[in-house]
Coordinates of C-alpha atoms and ligand atoms in Angstrom, one line a residue:
M1 CA -14.9 11.5 1.0
S2 CA -11.7 10.5 2.7
G3 CA -10.0 7.5 4.5
I4 CA -8.2 6.6 7.8
Y5 CA -5.0 4.6 8.0
I6 CA -4.0 3.0 11.3
H7 CA -0.5 1.7 11.5
I8 CA 0.0 -1.4 13.8
P9 CA 3.8 -1.5 14.3
Y10 CA 4.3 -5.1 15.4
C11 CA 5.4 -8.3 13.7
K12 CA 6.2 -11.8 14.9
K13 CA 9.5 -11.9 12.9
A14 CA 11.5 -9.5 10.8
C15 CA 11.1 -10.4 7.1
S16 CA 14.5 -10.3 5.4
Y17 CA 13.6 -7.7 2.9
C18 CA 11.3 -5.4 5.0
D19 CA 12.1 -1.8 5.8
F20 CA 8.6 -0.7 7.1
H21 CA 8.4 0.5 10.7
F22 CA 7.7 -2.4 13.1
S23 CA 9.0 -4.0 16.3
T24 CA 9.0 -7.7 17.1
N25 CA 8.8 -6.7 20.8
L26 CA 5.0 -6.7 21.6
N27 CA 5.4 -5.7 25.3
N28 CA 4.1 -2.2 24.9
K29 CA 1.2 -3.2 22.7
P30 CA -1.5 -2.3 25.2
E31 CA 0.0 1.1 25.8
L32 CA 0.4 1.7 22.1
V33 CA -3.3 0.9 21.5
K34 CA -4.1 3.5 24.2
S35 CA -2.0 6.0 22.3
L36 CA -3.7 5.3 19.0
L37 CA -7.1 6.1 20.7
Q38 CA -5.6 9.2 22.1
E39 CA -4.3 10.3 18.7
I40 CA -7.8 9.8 17.2
D41 CA -9.2 12.0 19.9
L42 CA -6.6 14.7 19.2
R43 CA -6.8 14.7 15.4
H44 CA -10.3 13.8 14.4
N45 CA -10.9 17.3 12.9
Y46 CA -8.0 16.8 10.4
L47 CA -10.4 15.6 7.8
N48 CA -13.0 18.4 8.5
N49 CA -15.6 15.8 9.5
N50 CA -15.7 14.1 6.1
T51 CA -17.6 11.0 5.6
L52 CA -15.2 8.0 5.6
Q53 CA -15.0 5.9 2.5
S54 CA -12.3 3.6 3.9
V55 CA -10.5 2.5 7.0
Y56 CA -7.3 0.6 6.5
F57 CA -5.4 -1.3 9.2
G58 CA -1.9 -1.7 7.9
G59 CA 1.5 -2.3 9.4
G60 CA 3.4 -4.2 10.7
T61 CA 0.9 -6.9 11.2
P62 CA -2.6 -5.7 12.3
S63 CA -3.8 -9.3 12.6
L64 CA -1.7 -9.4 15.9
L65 CA -4.3 -7.2 17.5
S66 CA -7.0 -8.9 19.6
F67 CA -10.7 -8.5 19.0
D68 CA -11.0 -6.1 21.9
E69 CA -8.2 -3.9 20.6
L70 CA -9.6 -3.7 17.1
F71 CA -13.0 -3.1 18.6
Q72 CA -11.8 -0.2 20.7
I73 CA -10.0 1.4 17.7
L74 CA -13.1 1.1 15.4
N75 CA -15.4 2.3 18.1
K76 CA -13.3 5.4 18.6
I77 CA -13.3 6.1 14.8
K78 CA -17.1 5.7 14.8
Q79 CA -17.4 8.3 17.6
Y80 CA -16.1 11.0 15.4
F81 CA -16.7 9.9 11.8
K82 CA -19.8 9.1 9.6
F83 CA -19.2 5.8 7.6
D84 CA -20.2 5.7 4.0
N85 CA -22.8 3.0 3.3
A86 CA -20.2 1.3 1.1
I87 CA -17.3 1.8 3.4
E88 CA -14.2 -0.5 2.7
I89 CA -12.6 -1.7 6.0
T90 CA -9.4 -3.5 5.2
L91 CA -7.3 -5.5 7.6
E92 CA -3.8 -6.6 6.6
C93 CA -3.2 -10.1 8.0
N94 CA -0.6 -12.8 7.7
P95 CA -1.5 -16.4 6.8
D96 CA -0.4 -17.7 10.2
D97 CA -2.9 -15.5 12.0
I98 CA -5.9 -16.7 9.9
T99 CA -8.0 -19.1 12.0
E100 CA -11.7 -19.8 12.2
E101 CA -11.9 -17.7 15.4
S102 CA -9.9 -14.7 14.0
L103 CA -11.9 -14.6 10.8
N104 CA -15.3 -14.7 12.6
N105 CA -14.0 -11.9 15.0
W106 CA -12.9 -9.7 12.0
L107 CA -16.3 -10.2 10.3
K108 CA -18.2 -9.3 13.6
L109 CA -16.2 -6.1 13.7
G110 CA -17.3 -5.1 10.2
I111 CA -14.0 -5.7 8.5
N112 CA -15.1 -6.5 4.9
R113 CA -11.7 -6.8 3.1
L114 CA -8.6 -8.8 3.8
S115 CA -5.2 -8.0 2.5
V116 CA -3.2 -11.2 3.1
G117 CA 0.6 -11.1 3.2
L118 CA 1.0 -14.3 1.4
Q119 CA 4.2 -13.4 -0.6
S120 CA 4.9 -16.9 -2.0
F121 CA 3.8 -20.5 -2.4
N122 CA 7.3 -21.9 -2.0
N123 CA 8.7 -23.1 1.3
D124 CA 12.4 -22.4 0.6
E125 CA 11.5 -18.9 -0.5
L126 CA 9.3 -18.2 2.5
L127 CA 12.1 -19.4 4.8
W128 CA 14.7 -17.2 3.0
M129 CA 12.3 -14.3 3.4
N130 CA 12.1 -15.2 7.1
R131 CA 8.3 -15.3 7.0
A132 CA 6.3 -16.6 9.9
H133 CA 4.1 -18.9 7.6
N134 CA 4.7 -21.8 5.3
A135 CA 3.5 -22.7 1.8
E136 CA 0.7 -24.9 3.1
Q137 CA -0.7 -21.9 5.1
S138 CA -0.4 -19.7 2.0
L139 CA -2.7 -22.1 0.1
N140 CA -5.1 -22.9 2.9
C141 CA -5.7 -19.5 4.5
I142 CA -7.6 -18.2 1.4
E143 CA -10.0 -21.1 1.5
F144 CA -10.6 -20.5 5.2
A145 CA -11.3 -16.8 4.6
K146 CA -13.7 -17.6 1.8
K147 CA -15.5 -20.2 3.9
A148 CA -15.9 -17.8 6.8
G149 CA -17.6 -15.4 4.4
F150 CA -15.1 -12.9 3.1
K151 CA -15.9 -11.8 -0.3
N152 CA -13.2 -9.3 -1.0
I153 CA -9.7 -10.8 -0.6
S154 CA -6.4 -9.5 -1.7
I155 CA -3.1 -11.2 -1.6
D156 CA 0.5 -9.7 -1.7
L157 CA 3.0 -11.4 -3.9
I158 CA 6.7 -10.7 -4.3
Y159 CA 8.6 -11.2 -7.5
G160 CA 12.3 -10.9 -8.3
S161 CA 13.7 -13.3 -5.7
K162 CA 16.6 -15.6 -6.6
F163 CA 14.3 -18.7 -6.2
Q164 CA 12.1 -17.8 -9.1
T165 CA 12.5 -19.1 -12.6
E166 CA 10.3 -18.7 -15.7
N167 CA 8.6 -22.0 -14.9
T168 CA 8.1 -21.4 -11.2
W169 CA 6.7 -17.9 -11.9
L170 CA 4.2 -19.2 -14.4
S171 CA 3.1 -21.9 -12.0
T172 CA 2.9 -19.2 -9.2
I173 CA 0.5 -17.2 -11.4
D174 CA -1.6 -20.4 -12.2
T175 CA -1.8 -21.1 -8.5
L176 CA -2.9 -17.6 -7.6
L177 CA -5.5 -17.6 -10.4
K178 CA -7.0 -20.9 -8.9
L179 CA -7.5 -19.1 -5.6
N180 CA -10.4 -17.1 -7.1
I181 CA -9.7 -14.0 -5.2
Q182 CA -10.6 -10.5 -6.1
H183 CA -7.4 -8.5 -5.9
V184 CA -3.6 -9.0 -6.2
S185 CA -0.8 -6.7 -5.1
A186 CA 2.5 -7.7 -6.7
Y187 CA 5.7 -6.1 -5.5
N188 CA 9.1 -6.2 -7.1
L189 CA 11.6 -7.2 -4.5
T190 CA 13.9 -4.4 -3.6
I191 CA 17.0 -4.8 -1.4
E192 CA 17.0 -1.9 1.0
N193 CA 20.0 -1.0 3.1
G194 CA 19.7 -2.0 6.7
T195 CA 17.5 -5.0 6.1
L196 CA 18.8 -8.6 6.5
L197 CA 19.0 -9.0 2.7
G198 CA 20.7 -5.6 2.3
N199 CA 23.3 -6.6 4.8
A200 CA 23.8 -10.0 3.0
L201 CA 24.1 -8.3 -0.4
K202 CA 26.8 -5.9 1.0
K203 CA 28.8 -8.9 2.2
G204 CA 28.4 -10.7 -1.2
K205 CA 26.2 -13.4 0.3
E206 CA 23.3 -12.5 -1.8
P207 CA 23.1 -11.9 -5.6
P208 CA 21.7 -8.6 -6.8
I209 CA 18.2 -8.4 -8.2
N210 CA 18.0 -9.3 -12.0
D211 CA 16.0 -6.4 -13.4
D212 CA 15.5 -7.9 -16.9
F213 CA 14.0 -11.0 -15.4
C214 CA 11.8 -8.8 -13.1
A215 CA 10.5 -7.0 -16.1
W216 CA 9.6 -10.2 -17.8
Q217 CA 7.8 -11.4 -14.6
F218 CA 5.9 -8.1 -14.5
E219 CA 4.8 -8.3 -18.0
K220 CA 3.7 -12.0 -17.7
L221 CA 1.8 -11.3 -14.6
S222 CA 0.1 -8.3 -16.2
D223 CA -0.8 -10.3 -19.3
K224 CA -2.1 -13.4 -17.5
L225 CA -4.1 -11.4 -14.9
T226 CA -5.7 -9.0 -17.4
N227 CA -6.6 -12.1 -19.6
D228 CA -8.3 -13.5 -16.6
G229 CA -10.5 -10.4 -16.1
F230 CA -8.4 -8.4 -13.7
V231 CA -7.9 -4.6 -14.3
H232 CA -4.2 -3.7 -14.0
Y233 CA -5.2 -0.3 -12.4
E234 CA -1.9 0.7 -10.7
I235 CA 1.7 -0.5 -11.3
S236 CA 1.6 -3.0 -8.5
N237 CA -2.1 -3.6 -8.3
F238 CA -4.8 -5.7 -10.0
G239 CA -8.4 -6.0 -9.2
L240 CA -11.5 -7.6 -10.6
P241 CA -13.8 -4.8 -11.9
N242 CA -15.8 -4.2 -8.8
F243 CA -12.9 -4.7 -6.5
I244 CA -10.5 -1.9 -7.2
A245 CA -9.1 -1.0 -3.7
V246 CA -10.9 2.2 -2.5
H247 CA -8.3 3.1 0.2
N248 CA -5.2 2.9 -1.9
S249 CA -6.9 4.3 -5.0
N250 CA -7.7 7.4 -3.0
Y251 CA -4.0 7.9 -2.3
W252 CA -3.3 7.9 -5.9
K253 CA -6.2 10.2 -6.7
Q254 CA -4.8 12.5 -4.1
K255 CA -7.8 12.4 -1.7
P256 CA -7.2 13.4 1.9
Y257 CA -6.5 10.8 4.5
L258 CA -5.6 10.7 8.2
G259 CA -2.8 8.4 9.3
I260 CA -2.8 7.2 12.9
G261 CA 0.1 5.5 14.7
P262 CA 3.9 5.5 14.6
S263 CA 5.3 6.4 11.2
A264 CA 1.9 6.9 9.7
H265 CA 1.5 9.7 7.1
S266 CA -1.4 12.1 6.7
Y267 CA -2.4 14.4 3.8
N268 CA -5.0 17.2 3.7
L269 CA -4.5 18.6 0.2
D270 CA -2.3 21.5 1.5
S271 CA 0.2 19.7 3.7
R272 CA 1.7 16.3 4.5
Q273 CA 2.7 15.1 7.9
W274 CA 4.3 12.1 9.3
N275 CA 4.4 10.6 12.8
V276 CA 7.6 9.7 14.7
K277 CA 9.0 6.3 13.6
S278 CA 9.5 4.8 17.1
N279 CA 6.9 3.1 19.2
A280 CA 8.4 4.3 22.6
N281 CA 8.7 7.9 21.4
Y282 CA 5.2 7.9 20.0
I283 CA 3.7 6.5 23.3
Q284 CA 5.8 8.9 25.4
S285 CA 5.0 12.0 23.3
L286 CA 1.3 11.4 23.4
K287 CA 1.4 10.8 27.2
N288 CA 3.3 14.0 27.8
K289 CA 1.4 16.0 25.2
K290 CA 4.5 16.6 23.2
P291 CA 4.8 16.9 19.4
F292 CA 4.9 13.6 17.7
F293 CA 4.9 14.5 14.0
E294 CA 6.6 16.6 11.4
I295 CA 4.7 18.7 8.9
E296 CA 5.5 20.0 5.5
T297 CA 3.3 22.6 3.7
L298 CA 3.2 21.7 0.0
S299 CA 4.3 24.3 -2.6
I300 CA 2.8 24.3 -6.0
E301 CA 5.9 22.4 -7.4
N302 CA 5.4 19.7 -4.6
K303 CA 1.7 19.4 -5.5
F304 CA 2.4 19.1 -9.2
N305 CA 5.2 16.5 -8.6
E306 CA 2.8 14.5 -6.5
Y307 CA 0.0 14.8 -9.0
I308 CA 2.3 13.5 -11.8
F309 CA 4.0 10.8 -9.6
T310 CA 0.7 9.3 -8.3
G311 CA -1.2 9.8 -11.5
L312 CA 1.3 8.0 -13.7
R313 CA 1.2 5.0 -11.5
T314 CA -2.4 4.4 -12.4
I315 CA -4.7 3.4 -15.2
W316 CA -6.5 6.8 -14.8
G317 CA -3.4 8.7 -15.5
C318 CA -3.2 12.5 -15.6
N319 CA -5.2 15.1 -17.4
L320 CA -4.0 18.1 -19.3
N321 CA -7.2 20.2 -18.5
D322 CA -6.7 19.4 -14.8
I323 CA -3.0 20.4 -15.1
N324 CA -4.0 23.7 -16.7
S325 CA -6.6 24.5 -14.2
Q326 CA -4.7 23.5 -11.1
F327 CA -1.2 24.5 -12.0
G328 CA -1.4 26.9 -14.9
E329 CA 0.0 27.2 -18.5
K330 CA 3.7 26.9 -17.7
Y331 CA 3.0 23.4 -16.3
L332 CA 0.8 22.5 -19.2
D333 CA 3.5 23.4 -21.7
Y334 CA 6.1 21.3 -19.8
C335 CA 3.9 18.4 -19.8
K336 CA 3.2 18.5 -23.5
S337 CA 6.9 18.7 -24.3
V338 CA 7.6 15.6 -22.1
L339 CA 4.7 13.8 -23.8
T340 CA 6.1 14.6 -27.2
K341 CA 9.6 13.5 -26.2
H342 CA 8.4 10.1 -24.8
K343 CA 5.3 9.4 -26.8
E344 CA 6.0 5.6 -27.1
S345 CA 5.6 5.3 -23.3
F346 CA 2.2 6.9 -23.1
I347 CA -1.3 6.2 -24.1
Q348 CA -3.0 9.5 -24.9
K349 CA -6.7 9.8 -25.2
E350 CA -8.1 13.3 -25.8
N351 CA -6.6 15.2 -22.8
N352 CA -5.7 12.2 -20.7
F353 CA -2.4 10.4 -20.6
S354 CA -1.3 7.2 -18.9
L355 CA 1.6 4.8 -19.2
T356 CA 1.8 1.8 -21.5
T357 CA 2.7 -1.5 -19.8
S358 CA 6.3 -1.0 -20.9
G359 CA 6.1 2.6 -19.8
R360 CA 5.1 1.4 -16.3
L361 CA 8.4 -0.5 -16.0
I362 CA 10.2 2.9 -16.1
A363 CA 7.4 4.9 -14.3
D364 CA 9.7 6.7 -11.8
K365 CA 12.2 7.7 -14.5
L366 CA 9.4 9.1 -16.6
A367 CA 7.9 10.9 -13.7
S368 CA 11.3 12.4 -13.0
E369 CA 11.4 13.8 -16.5
F370 CA 8.4 16.0 -15.6
F371 CA 10.1 17.1 -12.3
Y372 CA 13.3 17.9 -14.1
L373 CA 11.6 20.3 -16.5
I374 CA 9.8 22.1 -13.7
K375 CA 13.2 22.6 -11.8
N376 CA 14.7 24.0 -14.9
Ligands
SF4_1 S1 5.2 -9.1 8.3 FE1 5.1 -7.4 6.9 S2 5.6 -5.6 8.0 FE2 6.2 -7.3 9.2 S3 8.4 -7.6 8.8 FE3 7.2 -9.0 7.4 S4 6.9 -7.7 5.6 FE4 7.6 -6.3 7.2

């Protein structure tokens, strides 16, 4: 089983913290949609005709696509792939694009999961993030989606902004619990170079992120959501038991996926490839039958690093038997020595190991300990 990711590289506005690939100029959208269809034609064998467990429209802002554009893309996918009966079809959408008409269109197309880029319930914060929606839309869009018939709704939330205090964070968590949704993705704000916030930070116009406060926010969120029945199944992701995201979980479980569109990544167990990060170059390359991606064949070290890096992010963790059978005894011994050195950060059950909540706060550092040992 595998999944398809479609990258829709357009947004109404540039959010101040965002370093994803997108353009706010939508002029070439019709041409780009044609190129997406062309890429599916060209690369449908990438997954060896696997049955699809998930289709994920991400971005950018896929909710900027019309009914007809989404229909053409889904139709093209259906030409080549068999859909699993329980297929998850996710559309990332922004609150300002959620209307009665758009919701009904998405349902008609078979989209059965919405991932709403809600981010905050605070108007000042939304303005500072340069989002295209306001707090009222954050609150109302979920009710609209539920009324229309969506039964699997996820929201994105950002923590770590200068607007948040202990009290506002606790009330944000209360508000989100009252929405009665099935899934939450919560991201720690990072200030990347080249973003509006990154530039402001460089000029001293923005304070740096307070990591200790972020750690407190993360732990509070994890406590409150798990007390309310959510499973904290990946560092940034919480789902009710039957609503663990299929598409993203398959990334972390290292299942193959095909990524379509500018900047999209693909993985087929032996290599990774990534498409050019420019809408114009992507369109031109496909038109002129020129290469539009780079490819890296994965060495055993790469595969091990990815296994550890993705596994440690999740509640399922990593498994010593799998490490032995996939990578051999040398890797097994390295892992055992790291586990002994950092035993307070791991939950170990038989041959499985995963991170404790406090271990998750330093997941990247712990993963790099495994990589360090392999390099040496
Ligand atoms: S809407 Fe999403 S992808 Fe677009 S700029 Fe904002 S955060 Fe980035």
